Coordinates of C-alpha atoms and ligand atoms in Angstrom, one line a residue:
M68 CA -33.8 -47.4 -48.9
I69 CA -36.0 -50.4 -48.2
Q70 CA -34.0 -53.4 -47.8
E71 CA -35.5 -55.8 -50.5
D72 CA -35.5 -52.7 -53.0
F73 CA -31.8 -52.4 -51.9
L74 CA -31.0 -56.3 -53.0
K75 CA -33.2 -55.5 -56.4
K76 CA -31.2 -52.7 -57.2
L77 CA -27.7 -54.7 -56.5
I78 CA -28.6 -57.7 -58.5
S79 CA -29.9 -55.6 -61.3
H80 CA -26.6 -53.5 -61.1
S81 CA -24.5 -56.9 -60.9
K82 CA -26.2 -57.7 -63.9
E83 CA -25.9 -54.7 -66.2
Y84 CA -22.3 -53.8 -65.1
G85 CA -20.7 -57.4 -65.5
F86 CA -20.0 -58.4 -62.0
I87 CA -22.7 -61.4 -61.8
F88 CA -25.1 -62.9 -64.2
P89 CA -27.8 -65.9 -63.7
S90 CA -26.5 -69.1 -64.9
S91 CA -27.6 -70.4 -68.2
E92 CA -29.5 -67.5 -68.2
I93 CA -30.6 -67.8 -72.5
Y94 CA -32.1 -71.3 -71.1
D95 CA -34.1 -69.4 -68.3
G96 CA -31.6 -69.9 -65.6
L97 CA -30.5 -72.5 -63.1
S98 CA -32.0 -72.2 -59.8
A99 CA -29.5 -71.0 -57.1
V100 CA -26.7 -71.1 -59.6
Y101 CA -24.8 -67.9 -60.6
D102 CA -21.8 -66.8 -63.1
Y103 CA -19.0 -64.2 -62.5
G104 CA -18.6 -61.7 -65.2
Q105 CA -15.8 -59.8 -66.0
Y106 CA -15.6 -57.5 -63.1
G107 CA -17.2 -59.9 -60.6
V108 CA -14.3 -62.5 -61.4
E109 CA -11.7 -59.6 -60.6
L110 CA -13.4 -58.7 -57.5
K111 CA -13.9 -62.6 -56.3
N112 CA -10.4 -63.1 -57.2
N113 CA -8.9 -59.9 -55.1
I114 CA -11.2 -61.3 -52.2
R115 CA -9.7 -64.4 -52.5
Q116 CA -6.1 -63.2 -52.7
Y117 CA -6.7 -60.9 -49.4
W118 CA -7.9 -64.1 -47.7
W119 CA -4.8 -66.3 -49.1
N120 CA -2.6 -63.4 -48.1
A121 CA -3.5 -62.5 -44.4
M122 CA -3.6 -66.7 -44.0
V123 CA -0.7 -68.0 -45.7
R124 CA 1.8 -65.2 -46.6
L125 CA 1.4 -63.6 -43.0
N126 CA 1.5 -66.8 -41.0
E127 CA 4.9 -68.7 -41.1
N128 CA 2.8 -71.8 -39.8
I129 CA -0.2 -72.0 -42.4
V130 CA 0.6 -73.6 -45.7
G131 CA -2.0 -74.0 -48.7
I132 CA -3.4 -76.7 -50.6
D133 CA -5.5 -77.4 -53.4
S134 CA -7.3 -80.8 -53.2
A135 CA -9.4 -82.4 -55.6
I136 CA -13.3 -81.8 -55.6
F137 CA -14.1 -85.4 -56.2
M138 CA -13.0 -87.6 -53.0
H139 CA -13.5 -91.4 -51.8
P140 CA -16.9 -91.7 -50.9
T141 CA -15.9 -92.7 -47.6
I142 CA -14.7 -89.5 -46.5
W143 CA -18.3 -88.3 -46.6
K144 CA -19.0 -91.2 -44.2
A145 CA -16.3 -90.6 -42.0
S146 CA -17.2 -87.0 -41.7
G147 CA -20.9 -87.8 -41.0
H148 CA -22.5 -86.0 -44.1
V149 CA -23.8 -89.1 -45.4
G150 CA -25.7 -89.6 -42.3
A151 CA -26.5 -86.1 -41.0
F152 CA -25.9 -83.6 -43.5
N153 CA -29.5 -82.8 -43.4
D154 CA -32.1 -79.9 -43.7
P155 CA -35.6 -79.9 -42.0
L156 CA -37.9 -79.5 -44.9
I157 CA -41.6 -78.5 -45.2
D158 CA -43.8 -77.7 -48.0
N159 CA -46.9 -75.5 -48.2
K160 CA -49.6 -77.4 -49.9
D161 CA -51.3 -74.3 -51.2
S162 CA -48.1 -72.4 -52.7
K163 CA -46.5 -75.6 -53.4
K164 CA -43.2 -73.6 -52.0
R165 CA -40.9 -75.1 -50.0
Y166 CA -39.1 -73.9 -47.0
R167 CA -36.4 -74.8 -44.3
A168 CA -38.7 -75.5 -41.3
D169 CA -35.9 -74.2 -38.7
N170 CA -35.7 -71.0 -41.0
L171 CA -39.8 -70.1 -40.8
I172 CA -39.4 -70.5 -37.0
E173 CA -36.2 -68.2 -36.7
E174 CA -37.7 -65.7 -39.0
Y175 CA -40.9 -65.7 -36.7
R176 CA -38.5 -65.0 -34.2
D177 CA -36.4 -62.2 -35.6
K178 CA -40.0 -60.6 -36.2
L179 CA -40.4 -60.5 -32.5
Q180 CA -37.2 -59.2 -32.1
D181 CA -37.8 -56.3 -34.5
K182 CA -40.9 -55.5 -32.6
I183 CA -39.1 -55.2 -29.4
D184 CA -36.5 -53.0 -31.3
K185 CA -39.1 -50.8 -32.7
E186 CA -40.7 -50.5 -29.0
V187 CA -37.6 -49.3 -28.2
D188 CA -37.1 -46.8 -30.5
K189 CA -40.7 -45.4 -30.1
A190 CA -39.8 -45.0 -26.3
H191 CA -36.6 -43.4 -26.8
K192 CA -38.0 -40.9 -29.0
R193 CA -40.8 -40.3 -26.4
F194 CA -38.2 -40.1 -23.4
G195 CA -35.4 -38.6 -25.1
E196 CA -32.4 -38.1 -23.2
S197 CA -33.8 -39.5 -20.0
F198 CA -34.4 -43.0 -21.5
D199 CA -32.9 -46.0 -19.4
K200 CA -33.0 -48.8 -22.3
E201 CA -32.0 -51.5 -19.6
M202 CA -35.1 -50.3 -17.0
Y203 CA -37.4 -50.2 -20.2
L204 CA -36.7 -53.8 -21.4
S205 CA -37.2 -55.3 -18.3
T206 CA -40.3 -53.7 -17.2
N207 CA -42.3 -52.6 -20.2
P208 CA -45.3 -55.2 -20.4
K209 CA -45.4 -55.2 -24.5
V210 CA -41.5 -56.0 -24.7
L211 CA -41.4 -58.6 -21.7
E212 CA -44.5 -60.4 -23.9
Y213 CA -42.7 -60.5 -26.9
Q214 CA -39.3 -61.3 -25.0
S215 CA -40.9 -64.4 -23.2
K216 CA -42.4 -65.5 -26.6
I217 CA -38.7 -65.3 -28.4
D218 CA -37.2 -67.3 -25.1
V219 CA -40.0 -70.2 -25.5
V220 CA -39.4 -70.6 -29.0
N221 CA -35.5 -70.3 -28.9
T222 CA -35.9 -73.4 -26.1
R223 CA -38.2 -75.3 -28.3
L224 CA -36.3 -75.1 -31.6
V225 CA -32.9 -75.8 -29.9
N226 CA -34.3 -79.0 -28.3
A227 CA -36.3 -80.0 -31.5
L228 CA -33.0 -79.7 -33.5
K229 CA -30.7 -81.2 -31.1
N230 CA -33.2 -84.3 -30.6
D231 CA -33.9 -84.3 -34.4
D232 CA -37.6 -84.1 -33.4
L233 CA -39.4 -83.5 -36.6
N234 CA -43.0 -83.6 -35.4
E235 CA -41.6 -81.1 -32.8
L236 CA -40.4 -78.7 -35.4
R237 CA -43.9 -78.8 -37.3
Q238 CA -46.0 -78.5 -33.9
I239 CA -43.5 -75.1 -33.4
I240 CA -44.7 -73.5 -36.4
I241 CA -48.4 -74.6 -35.9
D242 CA -48.3 -73.1 -32.4
C243 CA -46.6 -70.0 -33.7
E244 CA -49.3 -69.7 -36.5
I245 CA -46.7 -69.1 -38.8
V246 CA -48.3 -68.5 -42.6
C247 CA -46.7 -69.2 -45.7
P248 CA -45.3 -65.8 -46.9
V249 CA -46.5 -66.7 -50.4
S250 CA -49.9 -68.3 -50.0
G251 CA -50.6 -67.0 -46.5
T252 CA -52.0 -70.0 -45.1
R253 CA -50.9 -72.6 -42.7
N254 CA -51.5 -75.6 -44.8
W255 CA -48.2 -77.5 -44.0
T256 CA -47.0 -80.9 -44.7
E257 CA -45.1 -83.2 -42.6
V258 CA -41.4 -81.9 -42.2
R259 CA -39.0 -84.2 -43.5
Q260 CA -35.1 -84.7 -43.7
F261 CA -33.3 -84.0 -46.7
N262 CA -29.7 -84.6 -47.4
L263 CA -28.0 -81.6 -49.2
M264 CA -25.0 -83.6 -51.0
F265 CA -25.3 -84.1 -54.7
E266 CA -24.3 -87.5 -55.9
T267 CA -22.9 -88.4 -59.4
K268 CA -21.3 -91.7 -60.5
M269 CA -17.6 -92.1 -61.4
G270 CA -16.2 -95.1 -63.8
S271 CA -17.4 -95.8 -67.5
V272 CA -19.4 -99.0 -67.3
D273 CA -22.8 -98.2 -65.5
Q274 CA -23.0 -101.2 -63.4
E275 CA -19.3 -101.0 -62.0
A276 CA -19.8 -96.7 -61.3
S277 CA -19.8 -96.4 -58.2
T278 CA -21.6 -93.2 -56.2
I279 CA -19.5 -90.4 -55.5
Y280 CA -20.4 -86.6 -54.2
L281 CA -19.5 -83.4 -55.1
R282 CA -17.6 -82.0 -51.8
P283 CA -20.4 -80.0 -49.7
E284 CA -17.4 -78.3 -48.0
T285 CA -13.5 -78.2 -48.9
A286 CA -12.7 -78.8 -45.0
Q287 CA -12.5 -82.5 -45.7
G288 CA -10.0 -82.1 -48.3
I289 CA -7.6 -80.8 -45.6
F290 CA -8.2 -83.5 -42.8
V291 CA -7.4 -86.1 -45.4
N292 CA -3.8 -84.6 -46.1
F293 CA -3.3 -83.7 -42.6
L294 CA -0.3 -86.4 -42.8
N295 CA 1.1 -85.8 -46.4
V296 CA 1.4 -81.5 -45.1
Y297 CA 2.5 -82.4 -41.8
K298 CA 5.1 -84.8 -42.8
S299 CA 6.1 -83.3 -46.2
G300 CA 6.0 -79.7 -44.9
R301 CA 7.9 -80.8 -41.6
M302 CA 5.1 -79.0 -39.8
K303 CA 5.0 -78.0 -36.0
I304 CA 2.4 -77.8 -33.9
P305 CA 0.5 -75.5 -33.9
F306 CA 0.1 -75.0 -37.5
G307 CA -3.0 -74.4 -40.5
I308 CA -3.9 -75.7 -43.6
A309 CA -5.7 -73.4 -45.7
Q310 CA -7.9 -74.0 -49.1
T311 CA -10.2 -72.1 -51.0
G312 CA -12.4 -74.2 -53.9
K313 CA -15.6 -75.0 -54.9
A314 CA -18.3 -76.4 -52.8
F315 CA -21.4 -77.9 -53.8
R316 CA -25.1 -77.9 -51.7
N317 CA -28.4 -79.2 -53.1
E318 CA -30.0 -76.2 -50.6
I319 CA -33.9 -76.4 -50.4
V320 CA -34.2 -72.7 -50.5
A321 CA -32.0 -71.0 -52.7
R322 CA -33.1 -67.5 -52.6
Q323 CA -31.2 -64.3 -52.0
F324 CA -29.1 -64.1 -54.8
I325 CA -25.6 -65.3 -54.3
F326 CA -25.8 -65.6 -50.5
R327 CA -27.4 -69.1 -50.9
M328 CA -26.1 -71.0 -53.9
R329 CA -26.0 -74.5 -54.7
E330 CA -22.5 -74.4 -56.2
F331 CA -20.2 -71.9 -54.2
E332 CA -16.7 -71.3 -52.9
Q333 CA -15.4 -71.3 -49.3
M334 CA -12.3 -70.3 -48.0
E335 CA -11.5 -72.5 -45.0
M336 CA -8.6 -72.9 -42.5
Q337 CA -7.6 -75.7 -40.3
F338 CA -5.7 -75.0 -37.4
F339 CA -4.2 -77.8 -35.7
V340 CA -3.6 -77.5 -31.9
R341 CA -2.4 -79.4 -28.8
P342 CA -5.3 -81.1 -27.0
G343 CA -6.4 -79.0 -24.2
E344 CA -5.4 -75.6 -25.7
E345 CA -8.1 -75.3 -28.6
L346 CA -10.5 -73.0 -26.2
S347 CA -7.7 -70.3 -26.3
W348 CA -6.7 -70.6 -30.1
F349 CA -10.4 -70.4 -30.7
E350 CA -10.5 -66.8 -28.9
Y351 CA -7.5 -66.0 -31.1
W352 CA -9.0 -66.9 -34.2
K353 CA -11.7 -65.3 -33.3
E354 CA -10.4 -61.8 -32.9
K355 CA -8.1 -62.4 -35.8
R356 CA -10.7 -63.1 -38.1
I357 CA -13.1 -60.0 -37.0
R358 CA -10.0 -58.0 -37.7
W359 CA -9.7 -59.2 -41.5
H360 CA -13.3 -57.9 -41.6
K361 CA -13.4 -54.9 -40.1
A362 CA -9.9 -53.6 -41.9
L363 CA -12.1 -53.3 -45.0
G364 CA -13.5 -50.4 -43.7
F365 CA -17.1 -50.9 -43.9
G366 CA -17.7 -50.0 -40.3
D367 CA -17.4 -52.0 -37.2
D368 CA -21.1 -51.6 -36.6
K369 CA -22.0 -53.6 -39.6
Y370 CA -20.3 -56.9 -37.8
R371 CA -21.3 -58.7 -34.8
F372 CA -20.6 -62.0 -33.3
H373 CA -23.3 -64.8 -33.0
V374 CA -22.7 -67.7 -30.5
H375 CA -24.5 -71.1 -31.5
D376 CA -27.4 -72.2 -29.3
K377 CA -26.7 -75.5 -30.4
L378 CA -23.6 -76.8 -30.9
A379 CA -22.8 -79.7 -33.2
H380 CA -22.0 -82.9 -31.1
Y381 CA -18.1 -82.9 -32.2
A382 CA -17.7 -79.1 -31.6
N383 CA -16.9 -77.4 -28.0
A384 CA -17.6 -74.0 -29.3
A385 CA -18.2 -72.2 -32.1
V386 CA -19.6 -68.7 -33.4
D387 CA -20.4 -67.2 -36.4
I388 CA -19.4 -63.7 -37.7
E389 CA -22.6 -62.1 -39.0
F390 CA -22.6 -59.1 -41.5
D391 CA -25.4 -56.3 -42.0
F392 CA -26.3 -57.7 -45.2
P393 CA -29.2 -55.8 -47.3
M394 CA -31.4 -58.9 -46.0
G395 CA -30.2 -57.9 -42.0
F396 CA -27.7 -59.4 -40.2
K397 CA -26.7 -62.9 -41.4
E398 CA -23.8 -65.6 -41.3
V399 CA -20.6 -65.1 -43.5
E400 CA -18.1 -66.8 -41.5
G401 CA -18.1 -69.7 -39.0
I402 CA -15.3 -70.3 -36.5
H403 CA -15.6 -73.5 -34.6
S404 CA -13.6 -75.7 -32.2
R405 CA -14.1 -79.0 -34.1
T406 CA -12.0 -81.1 -31.4
D407 CA -9.8 -84.3 -32.7
F408 CA -13.4 -85.4 -34.2
D409 CA -12.2 -85.3 -37.7
L410 CA -8.9 -86.7 -37.9
S411 CA -10.4 -89.4 -35.2
Q412 CA -13.4 -90.5 -37.7
H413 CA -10.7 -90.4 -40.5
Q414 CA -8.4 -92.6 -38.5
Q415 CA -11.2 -95.1 -37.7
F416 CA -12.5 -95.1 -41.3
S417 CA -9.1 -95.2 -43.0
G418 CA -7.5 -97.5 -40.9
K419 CA -4.2 -95.0 -40.7
K420 CA -2.5 -93.4 -37.7
M421 CA -3.6 -89.8 -38.0
Q422 CA -1.4 -88.7 -35.2
Y423 CA 1.2 -86.2 -34.3
F424 CA 4.5 -86.5 -32.6
D425 CA 4.9 -83.7 -30.4
A426 CA 9.0 -83.9 -29.8
D427 CA 8.3 -81.1 -27.1
L428 CA 6.2 -83.5 -25.0
N429 CA 7.7 -86.8 -26.4
Q430 CA 3.8 -87.7 -26.9
N431 CA 1.6 -88.9 -29.9
Y432 CA -1.8 -87.5 -30.1
I433 CA -4.7 -86.7 -32.4
P434 CA -4.6 -83.0 -32.9
Y435 CA -7.5 -80.8 -31.8
V436 CA -8.8 -78.5 -34.7
I437 CA -10.1 -74.7 -34.9
E438 CA -11.9 -74.1 -38.4
T439 CA -12.0 -70.9 -39.8
S440 CA -14.6 -71.3 -42.7
I441 CA -16.0 -68.1 -44.5
G442 CA -18.2 -68.4 -47.8
L443 CA -16.3 -66.3 -50.8
D444 CA -19.4 -65.7 -52.8
R445 CA -21.2 -64.1 -49.7
T446 CA -18.4 -62.1 -49.1
V447 CA -18.3 -60.8 -52.6
L448 CA -22.0 -60.1 -51.8
L449 CA -21.2 -58.2 -48.8
V450 CA -18.2 -56.3 -50.5
L451 CA -21.1 -55.0 -53.1
S452 CA -23.6 -54.4 -50.6
A453 CA -21.5 -52.3 -48.7
S454 CA -19.9 -50.6 -51.3
Y455 CA -23.0 -49.5 -53.4
A456 CA -23.7 -45.7 -53.3
E457 CA -25.8 -43.4 -54.7
E458 CA -25.2 -39.9 -54.8
K459 CA -26.0 -36.5 -56.3
V460 CA -23.1 -34.7 -58.2
T461 CA -23.1 -31.1 -59.3
N462 CA -21.3 -30.9 -62.5
K463 CA -19.0 -27.8 -63.6
D464 CA -22.2 -26.1 -64.9
G465 CA -24.3 -26.5 -61.9
S466 CA -26.4 -28.9 -63.3
V467 CA -26.9 -31.9 -61.1
E468 CA -27.1 -35.8 -62.0
E469 CA -27.0 -39.1 -60.0
R470 CA -24.0 -41.4 -59.8
V471 CA -24.2 -45.0 -58.6
V472 CA -20.6 -45.6 -57.6
M473 CA -19.3 -48.6 -55.9
R474 CA -16.7 -47.6 -53.4
F475 CA -14.6 -50.6 -52.9
P476 CA -11.7 -50.4 -51.1
P477 CA -9.2 -49.7 -53.7
A478 CA -7.3 -53.0 -53.1
L479 CA -10.3 -55.1 -54.2
A480 CA -11.8 -53.2 -57.1
P481 CA -11.7 -54.9 -60.3
V482 CA -10.1 -52.1 -62.5
K483 CA -7.4 -50.3 -60.8
L484 CA -7.6 -47.5 -63.4
A485 CA -8.8 -45.9 -66.9
I486 CA -7.3 -44.3 -69.1
L487 CA -9.1 -41.8 -70.7
P488 CA -7.9 -39.4 -73.6
L489 CA -10.1 -36.3 -73.7
V490 CA -10.9 -36.4 -77.3
K491 CA -10.6 -38.8 -80.1
K492 CA -7.9 -36.9 -82.0
D493 CA -4.7 -34.6 -82.0
G494 CA -2.6 -37.4 -81.1
L495 CA -4.3 -37.8 -77.8
P496 CA -5.0 -41.5 -78.0
E497 CA -1.4 -42.3 -79.2
K498 CA 0.1 -40.8 -76.1
A499 CA -2.8 -42.2 -74.2
R500 CA -1.7 -45.8 -75.5
V501 CA 1.7 -45.4 -74.5
I502 CA 0.8 -44.8 -70.7
M503 CA -1.8 -47.7 -70.9
D504 CA 1.0 -50.2 -72.5
S505 CA 3.3 -49.3 -69.7
L506 CA 0.6 -49.2 -66.9
K507 CA -1.1 -52.5 -67.7
L508 CA 2.0 -54.5 -66.6
D509 CA 1.2 -53.5 -63.2
F510 CA -2.4 -52.8 -63.0
I511 CA -5.8 -54.4 -64.6
C512 CA -6.6 -50.7 -66.7
Q513 CA -9.3 -50.3 -69.0
Y514 CA -9.0 -47.9 -72.2
D515 CA -11.9 -45.8 -73.0
E516 CA -12.5 -43.0 -75.6
K517 CA -15.8 -43.3 -76.1
D518 CA -18.3 -40.8 -75.3
S519 CA -17.9 -37.5 -73.0
I520 CA -15.6 -37.7 -70.2
G521 CA -18.6 -37.2 -67.7
R522 CA -20.0 -40.1 -69.0
R523 CA -16.9 -42.2 -69.0
Y524 CA -16.5 -41.3 -65.3
R525 CA -19.8 -42.5 -64.6
R526 CA -19.0 -45.8 -66.5
Q527 CA -15.9 -46.2 -64.1
D528 CA -17.9 -45.2 -61.0
A529 CA -20.4 -47.9 -61.9
I530 CA -17.7 -50.7 -61.5
G531 CA -15.5 -49.1 -58.7
T532 CA -12.2 -48.2 -60.4
P533 CA -10.5 -45.8 -57.9
Y534 CA -8.4 -43.9 -60.7
C535 CA -9.2 -42.2 -64.1
V536 CA -6.2 -40.9 -65.6
T537 CA -7.0 -38.0 -68.2
I538 CA -4.9 -37.3 -71.2
D539 CA -5.5 -33.9 -72.5
H540 CA -3.7 -31.5 -74.9
D541 CA -1.4 -30.1 -72.1
S542 CA 0.0 -33.6 -71.9
L543 CA 1.6 -33.7 -75.0
E544 CA 3.5 -30.3 -74.0
T545 CA 4.4 -31.1 -70.7
D546 CA 3.9 -34.8 -70.1
T547 CA 1.6 -34.6 -67.3
V548 CA -2.0 -36.1 -66.9
T549 CA -5.0 -35.4 -64.5
I550 CA -5.9 -38.4 -61.9
R551 CA -9.3 -38.2 -60.9
E552 CA -9.9 -39.9 -57.6
R553 CA -13.3 -42.1 -57.4
D554 CA -14.8 -40.9 -54.2
S555 CA -13.7 -37.3 -53.5
M556 CA -13.6 -37.0 -57.4
L557 CA -10.6 -34.3 -56.9
Q558 CA -8.5 -34.0 -60.0
E559 CA -4.6 -33.6 -59.6
R560 CA -2.4 -32.7 -62.1
V561 CA 0.9 -35.1 -62.3
P562 CA 3.9 -35.8 -64.2
V563 CA 3.4 -39.1 -66.4
N564 CA 6.4 -40.8 -64.4
A565 CA 4.6 -40.5 -61.1
V566 CA 1.4 -42.2 -62.0
R567 CA 2.4 -45.4 -61.5
D568 CA 3.6 -45.1 -57.9
I569 CA 0.6 -42.6 -56.8
I570 CA -1.5 -45.6 -58.1
A571 CA 0.4 -48.4 -56.4
E572 CA 0.5 -46.7 -53.2
N573 CA -3.1 -46.6 -52.9
V574 CA -4.3 -49.9 -54.5
N575 CA -1.7 -52.3 -52.9
M576 CA -2.9 -54.9 -50.5
R577 CA -0.5 -53.5 -48.0
S578 CA -2.9 -51.4 -46.2
L579 CA -5.1 -54.2 -45.8
L580 CA -2.8 -56.4 -44.5
E581 CA -1.1 -54.0 -42.2
K582 CA -4.3 -54.0 -40.0
V583 CA -4.9 -58.0 -39.7
Ligands
ATP761 P1 -26.1 -71.5 -43.3 O1 -26.2 -71.5 -41.8 O2 -26.3 -70.2 -43.8 O3 -26.5 -72.6 -44.3 P2 -23.9 -73.2 -42.7 O4 -23.6 -72.7 -41.3 O5 -24.3 -74.1 -43.2 O6 -24.3 -71.8 -43.3 P3 -21.1 -73.6 -42.9 O7 -21.4 -75.2 -43.4 O8 -20.3 -73.4 -41.7 O9 -22.4 -72.9 -43.2 O10 -20.3 -73.1 -44.3 C1 -19.1 -71.7 -44.0 C2 -19.5 -70.9 -44.7 O11 -19.7 -71.1 -46.1 C3 -20.6 -69.9 -44.3 O12 -20.5 -68.9 -43.3 C4 -21.1 -69.5 -45.4 O13 -20.3 -68.2 -45.8 C5 -21.0 -70.4 -46.8 N1 -21.9 -71.0 -47.2 C6 -22.4 -72.2 -46.7 N2 -23.6 -72.2 -47.4 C7 -23.5 -71.7 -48.4 C8 -24.2 -71.6 -49.7 N3 -25.3 -72.6 -50.0 N4 -24.1 -70.8 -50.4 C9 -23.1 -69.6 -50.2 N5 -22.2 -69.6 -49.0 C10 -22.5 -70.7 -48.3

């Protein structure tokens, strides 16, 4: 499937089946803001739970908090967001479309890389088994030409960003002859800096009201509570503080569905360590986080690390975990070694000592920090795109039909089982209700007696329900039901009193957590 078509399909499936709706839709929507529907919210909550359990429950030295979205405005001065949380913005004068200048250049570079990949594929087909990729990459004139263009563009981009050189960013766009994807022209404005924070006022009387910000990340809520948690929890270094919650960014270009939103959720953990030990903890968290992703079973080749070319001035190591989204490999999580930057800044701006007393060393110091920061909505998109499948199904009568099935890992599935009386009479609905009343104490269940059983299966497949429990006439006689498994579509007759354990065994989060 062409990638753009795939994203479109996901968007419409998400809407049709109650996962994600455009926000304020009856008023024509609000750009880059989305609402989660009845299944979307369950999926999102399950992903959050998986993360929270992997972080807080499995690690004795990590605790969670939930800090407020509104924070003292000086926090954002200390963190650097007021001065420098900017993106370079450029407009095309013909289409009036707005872009991030760095993204336009990155896309140009990625296209060159695609060209190299295509040449390699072609050559591979031509030479077959004897193909030597390394040799080809280092000798083929076309590939070398593309590679040298990539290298030049990369170096210029990294330097321009490092030096905040907006003229140079524009010059790269001009020199590379990058055109607007909408108008096809090169009629560009100057590049300007644009601060991504949303402002609002706090206080009832206008004159006295002060400007505050909607937090652009959850991390600062952790840093400003460092002393509270360390003291009240009697924490010993190394230790971590985790939280999930809303963040807000006035993104310049917010396309691509829930990949880039203006209101979104993050799941962040700050891990406080002894100065000098941060780089080995960085490696530790890098490995641990990739294991968390891979445990979902979508395929190890769908993930890769991307080491940052340009480190933020406070970081001494940074890596992204990228996933093969419908739009190609893109960041889903960042792991950063942030040194003692944030705590030092808060110490300076608040005048409070942000220090830890290390009894083993008999020494006070400002801890260093490793941060793991993952987008919850981006992970929802990851799970939706990796789970979506279209299949041909042969029915018992030999007819063939299509099904769309969301192959969610069972622990993440919004609805765990559907209870389906075969017909709407003969006491089957009553029996089904008794079974449902007991199972709903353990699982999110759905009762459905409308339409043919085949159509009911299709509906459950489309929302990714791992099990369908069917109650038929034999159920009344023998106290048994059939359980149909979503992916294999195999059906098995089992005693009613065994259903709970069979399902619990398979939808449990334990199987995921064992792998992280
Ligand atoms: P990007 O380069 O994609 O803008 P970033 O490097 O600014 O992301 P961070 O500030 O490191 O992102 O935020 C951590 C995580 O939060 C990201 O890996 C991503 O999953 C998520 N995230 C950031 N911005 C958004 C957004 N606008 N919409 C949805 N998720 C986001």
